[in-house]
CSV table of C-alpha atoms in Angstrom, one decimal:
chain,number,residue,atom,x,y,z
C,1,MET,CA,82.9,68.1,117.5
C,2,LYS,CA,83.0,66.2,114.2
C,3,ILE,CA,86.8,66.3,114.3
C,4,PHE,CA,86.8,64.8,117.8
C,5,ALA,CA,84.3,62.0,116.7
C,6,ALA,CA,86.5,61.1,113.7
C,7,ALA,CA,89.6,61.0,115.8
C,8,SER,CA,87.9,58.7,118.3
C,9,PHE,CA,86.8,56.3,115.5
C,10,ILE,CA,90.3,56.1,114.1
C,11,LEU,CA,91.7,55.5,117.6
C,12,LEU,CA,89.2,52.6,118.3
C,13,THR,CA,89.9,51.1,114.9
C,14,SER,CA,93.6,51.1,115.5
C,15,PHE,CA,93.1,49.6,118.9
C,16,PHE,CA,91.2,46.6,117.6
C,17,THR,CA,93.6,46.2,114.7
C,18,VAL,CA,96.6,46.1,117.0
C,19,ASN,CA,94.8,43.8,119.4
C,20,SER,CA,94.0,41.3,116.5
C,21,VAL,CA,97.5,41.3,115.3
C,22,THR,CA,98.7,40.7,118.9
C,23,LYS,CA,96.5,37.6,119.1
C,24,VAL,CA,97.8,36.3,115.9
C,25,VAL,CA,101.4,36.8,116.9
C,26,GLY,CA,100.7,34.9,120.1
C,27,GLN,CA,99.4,31.9,118.3
C,28,THR,CA,101.1,29.1,116.3
C,29,LEU,CA,100.2,29.8,112.6
C,30,PRO,CA,99.0,26.7,110.7
C,31,SER,CA,101.4,25.2,108.2
C,32,GLY,CA,100.7,24.5,104.5
C,33,GLU,CA,99.4,26.6,101.8
C,34,ILE,CA,97.3,29.6,102.7
C,35,GLN,CA,94.3,28.3,100.6
C,36,ASP,CA,94.1,25.4,103.1
C,37,HIS,CA,93.2,27.7,105.9
C,38,LEU,CA,90.8,30.1,104.2
C,39,PRO,CA,87.0,29.5,104.6
C,40,GLY,CA,84.9,29.2,101.5
C,41,LEU,CA,87.6,27.6,99.2
C,42,GLU,CA,86.0,24.2,98.7
C,43,ASP,CA,87.6,23.8,95.3
C,44,SER,CA,89.1,20.4,94.9
C,45,ARG,CA,92.5,22.0,94.1
C,46,PHE,CA,92.6,23.2,97.7
C,47,ASN,CA,91.4,20.0,99.4
C,48,ASN,CA,93.1,19.6,102.7
C,49,ASN,CA,93.1,15.8,102.3
C,50,ARG,CA,94.7,15.8,99.0
C,51,THR,CA,97.6,13.4,98.4
C,52,PRO,CA,101.0,15.1,98.5
C,53,PRO,CA,102.9,15.2,95.2
C,54,ARG,CA,104.9,12.1,94.4
C,55,LEU,CA,108.6,12.4,93.9
C,56,GLY,CA,110.2,10.9,90.8
C,57,PRO,CA,108.8,10.1,87.4
C,58,THR,CA,105.3,8.9,86.6
C,59,PRO,CA,105.0,5.2,87.5
C,60,GLU,CA,104.5,2.7,84.8
C,61,PRO,CA,102.1,-0.3,85.0
C,62,ARG,CA,103.7,-3.2,86.8
C,63,VAL,CA,103.6,-5.1,83.6
C,64,LEU,CA,103.8,-3.3,80.3
C,65,LYS,CA,101.8,-4.9,77.5
C,66,LYS,CA,102.8,-2.7,74.5
C,67,GLY,CA,106.1,-1.3,73.1
C,68,PRO,CA,109.7,-2.5,73.1
C,69,LEU,CA,109.8,-2.7,76.9
C,70,ALA,CA,106.8,-5.1,77.1
C,71,PRO,CA,107.7,-8.6,78.3
C,72,ALA,CA,106.8,-11.4,75.9
C,73,LEU,CA,103.2,-12.7,76.0
C,74,GLU,CA,104.5,-16.1,76.9
C,75,ASP,CA,106.1,-14.7,80.1
C,76,ARG,CA,103.1,-12.6,81.0
C,77,THR,CA,100.9,-15.8,80.7
C,78,ALA,CA,103.3,-18.0,82.7
C,79,TYR,CA,103.4,-15.5,85.6
C,80,ALA,CA,99.8,-14.4,85.5
C,81,ASP,CA,99.0,-16.0,88.9
C,82,PHE,CA,102.2,-14.6,90.5
C,83,LEU,CA,101.4,-11.1,89.2
C,84,LYS,CA,98.0,-11.1,91.0
C,85,GLU,CA,99.9,-10.5,94.2
C,86,SER,CA,100.6,-7.0,95.3
C,87,GLY,CA,104.2,-5.8,95.2
C,88,THR,CA,105.1,-7.9,92.2
C,89,GLY,CA,105.9,-7.2,88.5
C,90,LEU,CA,107.4,-8.3,85.3
C,91,VAL,CA,110.0,-6.0,83.7
C,92,ARG,CA,112.2,-6.1,80.5
C,93,LEU,CA,115.6,-4.4,80.4
C,94,LEU,CA,117.2,-3.6,77.1
C,95,PRO,CA,121.0,-3.9,76.8
C,96,GLN,CA,123.5,-1.1,76.5
C,97,PRO,CA,125.4,-1.0,73.2
C,98,THR,CA,128.9,-2.4,73.5
C,99,PRO,CA,131.9,-1.8,71.2
C,100,GLU,CA,131.6,-5.4,70.1
C,101,GLN,CA,127.8,-5.3,69.6
C,102,PRO,CA,126.5,-1.8,68.9
C,103,THR,CA,122.9,-2.9,69.5
C,104,GLN,CA,120.3,-0.7,67.7
C,105,ARG,CA,117.7,0.4,70.2
C,106,PRO,CA,114.6,2.5,69.7
C,107,LYS,CA,115.2,6.2,70.6
C,108,ALA,CA,114.0,7.0,74.1
C,109,SER,CA,114.4,9.7,76.7
C,110,GLY,CA,114.8,7.2,79.6
C,111,GLY,CA,117.4,4.6,80.4
C,112,TRP,CA,115.8,1.3,79.2
C,113,GLU,CA,118.6,-0.7,80.6
C,114,ARG,CA,117.7,0.2,84.2
C,115,TYR,CA,114.6,0.0,86.4
C,116,SER,CA,113.4,1.3,89.8
C,117,PHE,CA,111.2,-1.2,91.7
C,118,SER,CA,110.2,1.5,94.2
C,119,LEU,CA,109.2,4.1,91.5
C,120,LEU,CA,108.0,1.6,88.9
C,121,SER,CA,109.9,3.3,86.2
C,122,HIS,CA,112.7,2.8,83.6
C,123,ASN,CA,113.1,6.6,83.4
C,124,SER,CA,114.6,7.1,86.8
C,125,VAL,CA,117.6,6.3,89.0
C,126,ALA,CA,118.2,2.6,89.0
C,127,ASP,CA,117.6,-0.1,91.6
C,128,ILE,CA,118.8,-2.7,89.0
C,129,ALA,CA,120.6,-2.2,85.7
C,130,LEU,CA,121.7,-4.3,82.7
C,131,THR,CA,125.3,-3.4,82.2
C,132,TYR,CA,128.5,-5.0,80.9
C,133,GLU,CA,132.1,-5.5,82.0
C,134,VAL,CA,135.2,-4.8,79.9
C,135,ILE,CA,137.7,-7.7,80.1
C,136,CYS,CA,140.8,-7.3,77.9
C,137,GLN,CA,143.9,-9.4,77.3
C,138,GLY,CA,147.1,-8.0,75.8
C,139,VAL,CA,148.1,-9.5,72.4
C,140,ILE,CA,151.7,-9.3,71.3
C,141,GLY,CA,152.0,-7.3,68.1
C,142,GLY,CA,148.3,-6.4,68.0
C,143,PRO,CA,145.5,-4.6,69.7
C,144,PRO,CA,144.1,-6.0,73.0
C,145,LEU,CA,141.5,-8.8,72.8
C,146,CYS,CA,138.5,-7.6,74.7
C,147,GLN,CA,135.2,-9.2,75.8
C,148,TYR,CA,132.1,-7.5,77.1
C,149,PRO,CA,130.0,-9.9,79.2
C,150,ARG,CA,126.7,-8.5,80.4
C,151,LYS,CA,125.7,-8.5,84.0
C,152,LEU,CA,123.1,-7.3,86.4
C,153,SER,CA,124.3,-4.4,88.6
C,154,ALA,CA,122.8,-3.1,91.8
C,155,GLY,CA,122.0,0.6,91.7
C,156,HIS,CA,123.1,3.2,94.2
C,157,ASN,CA,125.0,1.7,97.1
C,158,GLY,CA,123.4,-1.6,96.5
C,159,ARG,CA,124.4,-5.2,96.5
C,160,LEU,CA,122.9,-8.5,95.4
C,161,THR,CA,123.3,-12.2,95.7
C,162,ASN,CA,122.3,-15.2,93.5
C,163,LEU,CA,120.2,-17.8,95.3
C,164,GLY,CA,120.2,-20.2,92.3
C,165,ASP,CA,117.1,-21.9,90.8
C,166,VAL,CA,114.6,-21.3,93.6
C,167,SER,CA,111.0,-20.2,93.2
C,168,LEU,CA,110.0,-16.6,94.0
C,169,ASP,CA,106.8,-17.9,95.6
C,170,GLY,CA,108.8,-19.4,98.5
C,171,ILE,CA,110.7,-16.2,99.3
C,172,SER,CA,109.5,-13.7,101.9
C,173,VAL,CA,110.9,-11.0,104.0
C,174,ASN,CA,111.3,-13.6,106.8
C,175,ASP,CA,113.4,-16.0,104.7
C,176,PRO,CA,116.7,-16.8,106.4
C,177,ARG,CA,118.5,-16.2,103.1
C,178,ALA,CA,117.3,-12.5,103.2
C,179,ALA,CA,118.5,-12.0,106.8
C,180,PHE,CA,121.8,-10.2,106.0
C,181,LEU,CA,120.2,-7.7,103.5
C,182,LEU,CA,117.2,-7.2,105.8
C,183,ALA,CA,119.4,-6.3,108.8
C,184,TYR,CA,121.9,-4.2,106.8
C,185,VAL,CA,122.1,-0.6,107.9
C,186,PRO,CA,123.6,1.8,105.3
C,187,PRO,CA,126.4,4.0,106.7
C,188,ARG,CA,125.8,7.7,107.1
C,189,GLU,CA,129.3,8.9,106.6
C,190,GLY,CA,130.4,9.5,103.0
C,191,PRO,CA,133.9,8.0,103.2
C,192,LYS,CA,132.6,4.9,105.0
C,193,ALA,CA,129.9,4.4,102.3
C,194,ARG,CA,132.5,4.7,99.6
C,195,CYS,CA,134.8,2.2,101.2
C,196,GLU,CA,131.9,-0.2,101.8
C,197,TRP,CA,130.9,0.0,98.1
C,198,LEU,CA,134.5,-0.8,97.0
C,199,GLU,CA,134.5,-3.8,99.3
C,200,PHE,CA,131.3,-5.2,97.9
C,201,HIS,CA,132.4,-4.4,94.4
C,202,LYS,CA,135.2,-6.9,94.9
C,203,GLY,CA,132.8,-9.4,96.6
C,204,VAL,CA,132.0,-10.3,100.2
C,205,THR,CA,131.1,-13.8,101.3
C,206,ILE,CA,128.8,-14.0,104.3
C,207,ASN,CA,127.5,-17.3,105.6
C,208,GLY,CA,128.6,-19.0,102.4
C,209,GLN,CA,126.7,-16.5,100.2
C,210,LEU,CA,128.5,-14.2,97.8
C,211,TYR,CA,127.4,-10.5,97.8
C,212,LYS,CA,128.5,-8.1,95.1
C,213,THR,CA,127.5,-4.9,93.4
C,214,GLY,CA,127.1,-6.8,90.1
C,215,LEU,CA,126.6,-10.5,89.1
C,216,PRO,CA,126.5,-12.5,85.9
C,217,ILE,CA,123.1,-13.1,84.3
C,218,GLN,CA,121.8,-16.7,84.9
C,219,VAL,CA,118.4,-17.6,83.4
C,220,ASN,CA,116.1,-19.3,85.9
C,221,SER,CA,118.1,-18.0,88.8
C,222,THR,CA,116.6,-16.0,91.7
C,223,TYR,CA,118.5,-13.0,93.2
C,224,LEU,CA,118.1,-10.9,96.3
C,225,LEU,CA,118.8,-7.2,96.0
C,226,ARG,CA,119.1,-4.4,98.5
C,227,ALA,CA,119.2,-1.0,96.7
C,228,THR,CA,119.7,2.1,98.7
C,229,ASP,CA,119.0,5.4,97.1
C,230,ARG,CA,120.0,8.1,99.6
C,231,ARG,CA,117.2,10.5,98.4
C,232,LEU,CA,114.2,8.5,97.2
C,233,SER,CA,114.2,4.9,98.2
C,234,ASP,CA,115.7,1.9,100.0
C,235,VAL,CA,114.2,-1.5,99.0
C,236,LEU,CA,114.8,-5.2,99.5
C,237,VAL,CA,113.7,-7.1,96.3
C,238,ALA,CA,113.7,-10.7,95.1
C,239,PHE,CA,113.8,-11.2,91.4
C,240,ARG,CA,114.1,-14.0,88.9
C,241,VAL,CA,115.7,-14.0,85.4
C,242,VAL,CA,112.9,-15.6,83.3
C,243,ARG,CA,114.3,-14.8,79.9
C,244,GLU,CA,117.5,-13.6,78.1
C,245,ASP,CA,116.8,-12.9,74.4
C,246,VAL,CA,119.3,-13.0,71.5
C,247,ASP,CA,119.4,-9.2,71.4
C,248,GLY,CA,120.8,-9.2,75.0
C,249,SER,CA,117.6,-8.0,76.7
C,250,VAL,CA,116.5,-9.7,79.9
C,251,THR,CA,113.1,-10.1,81.6
C,252,LEU,CA,112.8,-10.2,85.3
C,253,ALA,CA,109.9,-11.3,87.5
C,254,TRP,CA,110.2,-9.4,90.8
C,255,LYS,CA,108.7,-9.2,94.3
C,256,LEU,CA,109.1,-6.3,96.6
C,257,LEU,CA,109.9,-7.7,100.1
C,258,LYS,CA,110.4,-4.5,102.1
C,259,GLU,CA,110.8,-0.8,101.8
C,260,PHE,CA,113.0,1.2,104.2
C,261,LYS,CA,113.3,4.8,105.1
C,262,PRO,CA,116.2,6.2,103.0
C,263,THR,CA,119.4,7.0,105.0
C,264,LYS,CA,120.9,10.3,104.1
C,265,ILE,CA,124.7,10.8,103.8
C,266,GLU,CA,125.9,13.1,106.6
C,267,ASN,CA,128.5,15.8,105.9
C,268,VAL,CA,131.2,14.7,108.4
C,269,LEU,CA,134.3,16.9,108.8
C,270,TYR,CA,137.4,14.9,109.6
C,271,VAL,CA,140.5,16.4,111.2
C,272,ASN,CA,142.5,13.9,109.2
C,273,ASN,CA,140.4,13.2,106.1
C,274,PRO,CA,140.6,9.5,105.3
C,275,ASP,CA,141.7,9.1,101.7
C,276,LYS,CA,142.2,5.4,102.0
C,277,CYS,CA,139.9,2.6,103.1
C,278,PRO,CA,141.0,0.6,106.1
C,279,ALA,CA,142.6,-2.8,105.4
C,280,ASN,CA,140.5,-5.8,106.2
């Protein structure tokens, strides 16, 4: 009799266990970490409303006030009212050493010649970078004569244009001068993106405005930039060169006009793989 009762208990237990599993299998399981769906875990580490982790480096203040990357106090004071607006900032870029001028820079883990307006960081992929060109002329009977003019280069598959001496305050996302960069749609195909970058590297004029991947530095000039990082960001930014120091560093006042959803490059398989860009 005891054996029969024990067997009946095991049978009933198995029935309810299988039935419970069947109900679970028939439901859509909740997503996320298991801690989020267990009762009694009110610890803040398992808060369902927590902010998801941010990709990229830790953001810097919009205006650094200490260290070699801090803009001059004079510039911070001059742009104090402008910096009260959201989506604005003041950033200093240090130059890359050139063969002609091996600038001594403080040691750093990040790239102090570049900056990300979307991630607010020098230590990241660049939306804008302070770079230089190499222009050499042959000299008979001697080594080539080279120059290394510095320039501002758009990061990623970016392009920029120089609007001249215009105020940042008067530029918005609805400005007609921003219409081309605002409406621009990055290509999804890798070969097309490469060909487009080569085209803008040479320079493209649209409605009388020159767009390139890099332009000379002009103090008191305002630029428009569209920088498209395929993984992290896609931004439209207006910035103004407010200072160029004797050490080659530049200070930019900037305003974020619009953020776009990044466009990922698609892996397209071509029957005839295009190794050349189409002629214009």
